């Protein structure tokens, strides 16, 4: 601070707080919390139903792409695997899955 | 915790008011004391101008910027200056969020114990006429209770303190009375026991005692010095003042008895500071003469003064004119304190030192003192009380050393004493340090420990202002002197 000089311990703590926010230019420009990433950065890093659990919700028959349709690959993944086709045949495949961590059981196998 | 809110753009119609602050000037510099935080800032000329420009009804952003530009400030600088003052809440907007009342949070209910005051005896060999324990304003109900603490109770107290201190690395035991040294044998055994127990639990323990000095002898003095027991002597000054109220039961003054003992104490006890604690009463108000005698003639390291605690009408109460004389004396000693400090020396006037210590930290108290929080009193029977002043008062028992703290009663005591419940204090800028004043004094005066001590508000404000000015001068001219106080622990 330029015009106010902190003189005791409490004042220095306020000064430190002001200084730390002053230097954080990204934070200063933000009016709302930054949006959380919508797209997982790779299926191995995130909860991605189809990979972690099998159809029964367990891990015994852990998945192969061919055994279960893959939520994360749907729309986002560049890799050509057997996933529901969101453009032509299965545009509503994920419509019952608002939150993958809660609603993943609603993702069903696609029978073309 | 202050929450800082950023405003992206100040509308020119945003209206500013002065925040809750106390402005003061010292040594040619301007300062603000921020009441919601206890923080002290020095202002430059521009910041002072902003505060001067804000009238009672407030001022709009556009007008304030224009006024600053007229005084030669760049527009950006004016905006920055306003922003700085907003961030520390030196000025506030009318926005609802900025007007939220802030009161210090209540400390956690499992606040770890730091100190116990052991009333090792309620007996006394003096009969000081103003005594709060035996005088007409007494609240103690000692009938049928033990007059001397047993070693078992004292040992249980030591264990209790160590156990309840949780993660604290150091604890403190204060011995009190009655006349403490009437039970010296117990004191000695407890010190040895506590040192041993503390060592085993990996903590440090320190000791202090308060005494009237009539029973000091070589053996006692050497023990106190060897074990680093800090000594506070209750004493009122030179013979004519000491003998006015501090008398034996036959009415004879105590000065001649204690004087040689004091000289020996101050001469032989080198491990801790020896402090005098003076009670100011009707006719005992010449603080400068008392200070001179105790500091220069007898050699005390520190001398502290407090007006006697009394209900409104006692013949030893201090009258208002007398109180003004006391304040004048305090100011003279405060000036001396500052002169000493500027030369890098400690003066010894405790009333300034204590306040400067609190200002260095920037305390913002939820309660006036640590009573019932980090500190408890123990009566000879083992009853717990908020502090030594409530010893043996049935109305204020907070449990027993054997059964532990009565959480409900302590909760009630602390809820009453919280600054947020003291209506009169909410508009006072001195509340971060005073927090309504002594619980015991409030009870004697108003019948409620949670009542603000309204009879000394003006006095507290004037004294806090004086100490702030001393702080301001030192912070600018000799900041290294204030660092000596940085290590002092806050009260709670």
Coordinates of C-alpha atoms in Angstrom, one line a residue, chain B residues 31-294:
Chain B
X31 CA -2.5 7.7 12.3
X32 CA -5.7 5.7 12.4
X33 CA -6.6 2.9 14.8
X34 CA -9.0 0.6 13.0
X35 CA -11.5 -0.6 15.6
X36 CA -12.8 -3.7 13.8
X37 CA -9.3 -5.1 13.6
X38 CA -7.2 -3.5 16.2
X39 CA -4.8 -2.4 13.4
X40 CA -2.7 0.8 13.4
X41 CA -1.8 2.5 10.2
X42 CA 0.2 5.7 9.6
X43 CA -1.5 8.0 7.1
X44 CA 0.2 10.2 4.5
X45 CA -1.0 13.6 3.7
X46 CA -3.3 12.4 0.9
X47 CA -5.0 9.7 3.0
X48 CA -5.5 12.2 5.8
X49 CA -7.1 14.5 3.3
X50 CA -9.6 11.9 2.2
X51 CA -10.7 11.3 5.7
X52 CA -10.9 15.0 6.3
X53 CA -13.1 15.3 3.2
X54 CA -15.6 12.8 4.3
X55 CA -18.2 14.7 6.2
X56 CA -20.7 13.1 8.6
X57 CA -23.2 12.5 5.8
X58 CA -20.6 10.9 3.6
X59 CA -19.3 11.8 0.2
X60 CA -19.9 10.4 -3.3
X61 CA -17.1 8.8 -5.2
X62 CA -17.1 11.4 -8.0
X63 CA -17.0 14.3 -5.7
X64 CA -14.2 12.8 -3.7
X65 CA -12.0 12.1 -6.7
X66 CA -12.7 15.6 -8.0
X67 CA -11.7 17.1 -4.6
X68 CA -8.5 15.1 -4.6
X69 CA -7.7 16.1 -8.2
X70 CA -8.2 19.7 -7.3
X71 CA -5.6 19.2 -4.6
X72 CA -3.1 18.2 -7.2
X73 CA -3.5 14.4 -7.2
X74 CA -3.5 12.4 -10.4
X75 CA -6.8 10.8 -11.1
X76 CA -5.4 7.2 -11.0
X77 CA -3.6 8.0 -7.7
X78 CA -6.9 9.3 -6.3
X79 CA -8.7 6.1 -7.3
X80 CA -5.9 4.0 -5.8
X81 CA -5.9 5.9 -2.6
X82 CA -9.7 5.4 -2.2
X83 CA -9.3 1.8 -2.9
X84 CA -6.6 1.4 -0.2
X85 CA -8.8 3.0 2.4
X86 CA -11.7 0.8 1.3
X87 CA -9.6 -2.3 1.6
X88 CA -8.6 -1.6 5.2
X89 CA -12.2 -0.4 5.9
X90 CA -10.9 3.1 6.8
X91 CA -13.8 4.2 4.7
X92 CA -16.8 2.1 3.9
X93 CA -19.6 2.2 1.3
X94 CA -23.3 2.0 2.0
X95 CA -23.5 -1.4 0.4
X96 CA -25.1 -3.8 2.8
X97 CA -22.1 -6.1 2.8
X98 CA -19.8 -3.4 4.0
X99 CA -22.0 -2.4 6.9
X100 CA -22.1 -5.8 8.5
X101 CA -21.3 -5.5 12.1
X102 CA -18.2 -7.4 13.0
X103 CA -17.6 -8.8 16.5
X104 CA -14.7 -11.0 17.4
X105 CA -15.7 -14.7 17.3
X106 CA -16.1 -16.5 20.6
X107 CA -13.1 -18.6 21.4
X108 CA -13.5 -22.4 21.1
X109 CA -15.2 -24.1 24.0
X110 CA -12.2 -26.4 24.5
X111 CA -9.8 -23.4 24.8
X112 CA -6.7 -24.9 26.4
X113 CA -5.8 -23.8 29.8
X114 CA -2.7 -21.6 30.2
X115 CA -2.6 -20.5 33.8
X116 CA -4.0 -21.4 37.2
X117 CA -4.2 -19.0 40.1
X118 CA -3.9 -21.1 43.3
X119 CA -5.4 -19.4 46.3
X120 CA -3.3 -21.4 48.7
X121 CA -4.8 -19.7 51.7
X122 CA -7.7 -17.4 52.3
X123 CA -6.1 -16.2 55.6
X124 CA -4.3 -12.8 55.8
X125 CA -2.2 -11.2 58.4
X126 CA -3.2 -7.7 57.2
X127 CA -6.6 -6.1 57.3
X128 CA -6.4 -3.6 54.5
X129 CA -9.6 -1.6 54.7
X130 CA -10.4 -1.8 51.0
X131 CA -9.8 -5.6 50.5
X132 CA -12.2 -7.1 48.0
X133 CA -11.9 -10.5 49.7
X134 CA -12.8 -9.4 53.2
X135 CA -14.1 -5.8 52.8
X136 CA -17.7 -4.7 52.6
X137 CA -18.0 -5.4 48.9
X138 CA -16.8 -9.0 49.3
X139 CA -18.5 -11.7 47.2
X140 CA -16.6 -14.6 48.8
X141 CA -18.6 -17.0 50.9
X142 CA -15.8 -18.8 52.8
X143 CA -18.0 -20.0 55.7
X144 CA -17.3 -23.7 56.4
X145 CA -14.7 -24.0 53.7
X146 CA -11.0 -24.9 54.3
X147 CA -8.8 -21.8 54.8
X148 CA -5.6 -23.5 53.7
X149 CA -5.1 -25.5 50.5
X150 CA -3.9 -29.0 51.1
X151 CA -1.0 -30.4 49.2
X152 CA -3.2 -33.0 47.6
X153 CA -5.5 -30.3 46.2
X154 CA -2.5 -28.3 44.9
X155 CA -1.0 -31.4 43.3
X156 CA -4.3 -32.2 41.6
X157 CA -4.4 -28.6 40.4
X158 CA -0.9 -28.9 38.8
X159 CA -1.9 -32.2 37.1
X160 CA -5.2 -30.6 36.0
X161 CA -3.3 -27.6 34.5
X162 CA -0.9 -29.8 32.6
X163 CA -3.6 -32.0 31.3
X164 CA -6.0 -29.2 30.3
X165 CA -3.2 -27.2 28.6
X166 CA -3.5 -29.5 25.5
X167 CA -0.7 -28.6 23.1
X168 CA 0.6 -25.6 24.9
X169 CA 4.4 -25.8 25.5
X170 CA 4.4 -23.6 28.6
X171 CA 2.0 -23.2 31.5
X172 CA 2.0 -20.8 34.4
X173 CA 1.1 -21.1 38.1
X174 CA 0.3 -18.0 40.2
X175 CA 0.1 -18.2 43.9
X176 CA -2.4 -16.0 45.6
X177 CA -4.2 -15.5 48.9
X178 CA -5.1 -14.3 51.5
X179 CA -1.5 -13.7 52.2
X180 CA 0.3 -16.2 50.0
X181 CA 3.3 -16.6 52.2
X182 CA 1.2 -17.8 55.2
X183 CA 1.2 -21.1 53.3
X184 CA 4.8 -21.0 52.1
X185 CA 5.5 -24.6 53.0
X186 CA 2.8 -25.6 50.5
X187 CA 4.1 -23.2 47.9
X188 CA 7.5 -24.7 48.1
X189 CA 6.3 -28.3 47.8
X190 CA 4.0 -27.3 44.9
X191 CA 6.8 -25.6 43.0
X192 CA 9.0 -28.6 43.3
X193 CA 6.2 -31.0 42.3
X194 CA 5.1 -28.8 39.3
X195 CA 8.7 -28.6 38.0
X196 CA 9.0 -32.4 38.1
X197 CA 5.6 -33.0 36.5
X198 CA 6.1 -30.4 33.8
X199 CA 9.5 -31.9 32.9
X200 CA 7.9 -35.3 32.6
X201 CA 5.2 -34.0 30.3
X202 CA 7.7 -32.1 28.2
X203 CA 6.3 -28.7 29.1
X204 CA 7.8 -25.6 30.7
X205 CA 6.2 -24.2 33.8
X206 CA 6.7 -20.7 35.2
X207 CA 5.6 -19.3 38.6
X208 CA 4.6 -16.0 40.1
X209 CA 3.1 -14.9 43.4
X210 CA 1.5 -11.9 44.9
X211 CA 2.3 -11.0 48.5
X212 CA 2.1 -8.2 51.0
X213 CA 5.8 -8.7 51.8
X214 CA 5.3 -8.9 55.6
X215 CA 6.5 -12.5 55.8
X216 CA 9.5 -12.4 53.5
X217 CA 12.7 -13.8 54.9
X218 CA 16.1 -15.0 53.6
X219 CA 15.0 -18.6 53.1
X220 CA 11.9 -17.6 51.2
X221 CA 13.6 -15.0 49.1
X222 CA 16.3 -17.5 48.1
X223 CA 13.8 -20.1 47.2
X224 CA 11.8 -17.7 45.0
X225 CA 15.0 -16.5 43.3
X226 CA 16.3 -20.1 42.7
X227 CA 13.0 -21.2 41.2
X228 CA 12.4 -18.1 39.1
X229 CA 9.2 -17.2 40.9
X230 CA 8.1 -13.7 39.8
X231 CA 7.0 -11.6 42.7
X232 CA 4.4 -8.9 42.7
X233 CA 4.1 -6.9 46.0
X234 CA 0.8 -5.3 46.8
X235 CA 1.9 -2.0 48.1
X236 CA 0.6 1.6 48.1
X237 CA 3.7 3.8 48.3
X238 CA 5.7 5.7 50.9
X239 CA 4.8 5.3 54.6
X240 CA 2.0 7.8 54.9
X241 CA 0.2 6.3 51.9
X242 CA 1.0 2.7 52.6
X243 CA -0.2 3.0 56.3
X244 CA -3.4 4.6 55.3
X245 CA -5.2 1.4 54.3
X246 CA -2.6 -1.4 54.4
X247 CA -2.8 -2.1 58.2
X248 CA -2.5 -5.0 60.6
X249 CA -5.6 -6.1 62.4
X250 CA -4.7 -3.8 65.4
X251 CA -4.7 -0.9 63.0
X252 CA -0.9 -0.4 62.9
X253 CA 0.6 0.4 59.5
X254 CA 2.7 -2.1 57.7
X255 CA 5.3 0.0 56.0
X256 CA 8.0 -0.4 58.7
X257 CA 7.6 -4.1 58.7
X258 CA 7.9 -4.6 54.9
X259 CA 10.5 -1.9 54.0
X260 CA 13.6 -3.9 55.1
X261 CA 12.2 -7.1 53.7
X262 CA 11.5 -5.4 50.3
X263 CA 15.1 -4.1 50.1
X264 CA 16.4 -7.5 50.8
X265 CA 14.0 -9.1 48.2
X266 CA 15.0 -6.7 45.5
X267 CA 18.6 -7.1 46.4
X268 CA 18.7 -10.9 46.4
X269 CA 16.0 -12.0 43.9
X270 CA 17.7 -11.5 40.6
X271 CA 16.0 -14.1 38.4
X272 CA 12.7 -12.4 37.6
X273 CA 11.4 -8.8 37.7
X274 CA 10.0 -7.6 41.0
X275 CA 6.8 -5.7 40.5
X276 CA 4.8 -3.4 42.8
X277 CA 1.0 -3.2 42.4
X278 CA -0.6 -0.1 43.8
X279 CA -4.2 0.2 44.7
X280 CA -5.4 3.8 44.3
X281 CA -8.0 4.9 46.9
X282 CA -9.4 8.1 48.4
X283 CA -6.3 10.2 49.3
X284 CA -3.9 7.7 47.7
X285 CA -3.7 9.4 44.3
X286 CA -0.3 11.0 44.0
X287 CA 0.9 8.5 41.4
X288 CA 4.1 10.3 40.6
X289 CA 5.2 10.5 44.2
X290 CA 4.3 6.8 44.7
X291 CA 6.1 5.8 41.5
X292 CA 9.2 7.7 42.5
X293 CA 9.3 6.1 45.9
X294 CA 8.7 2.5 44.7

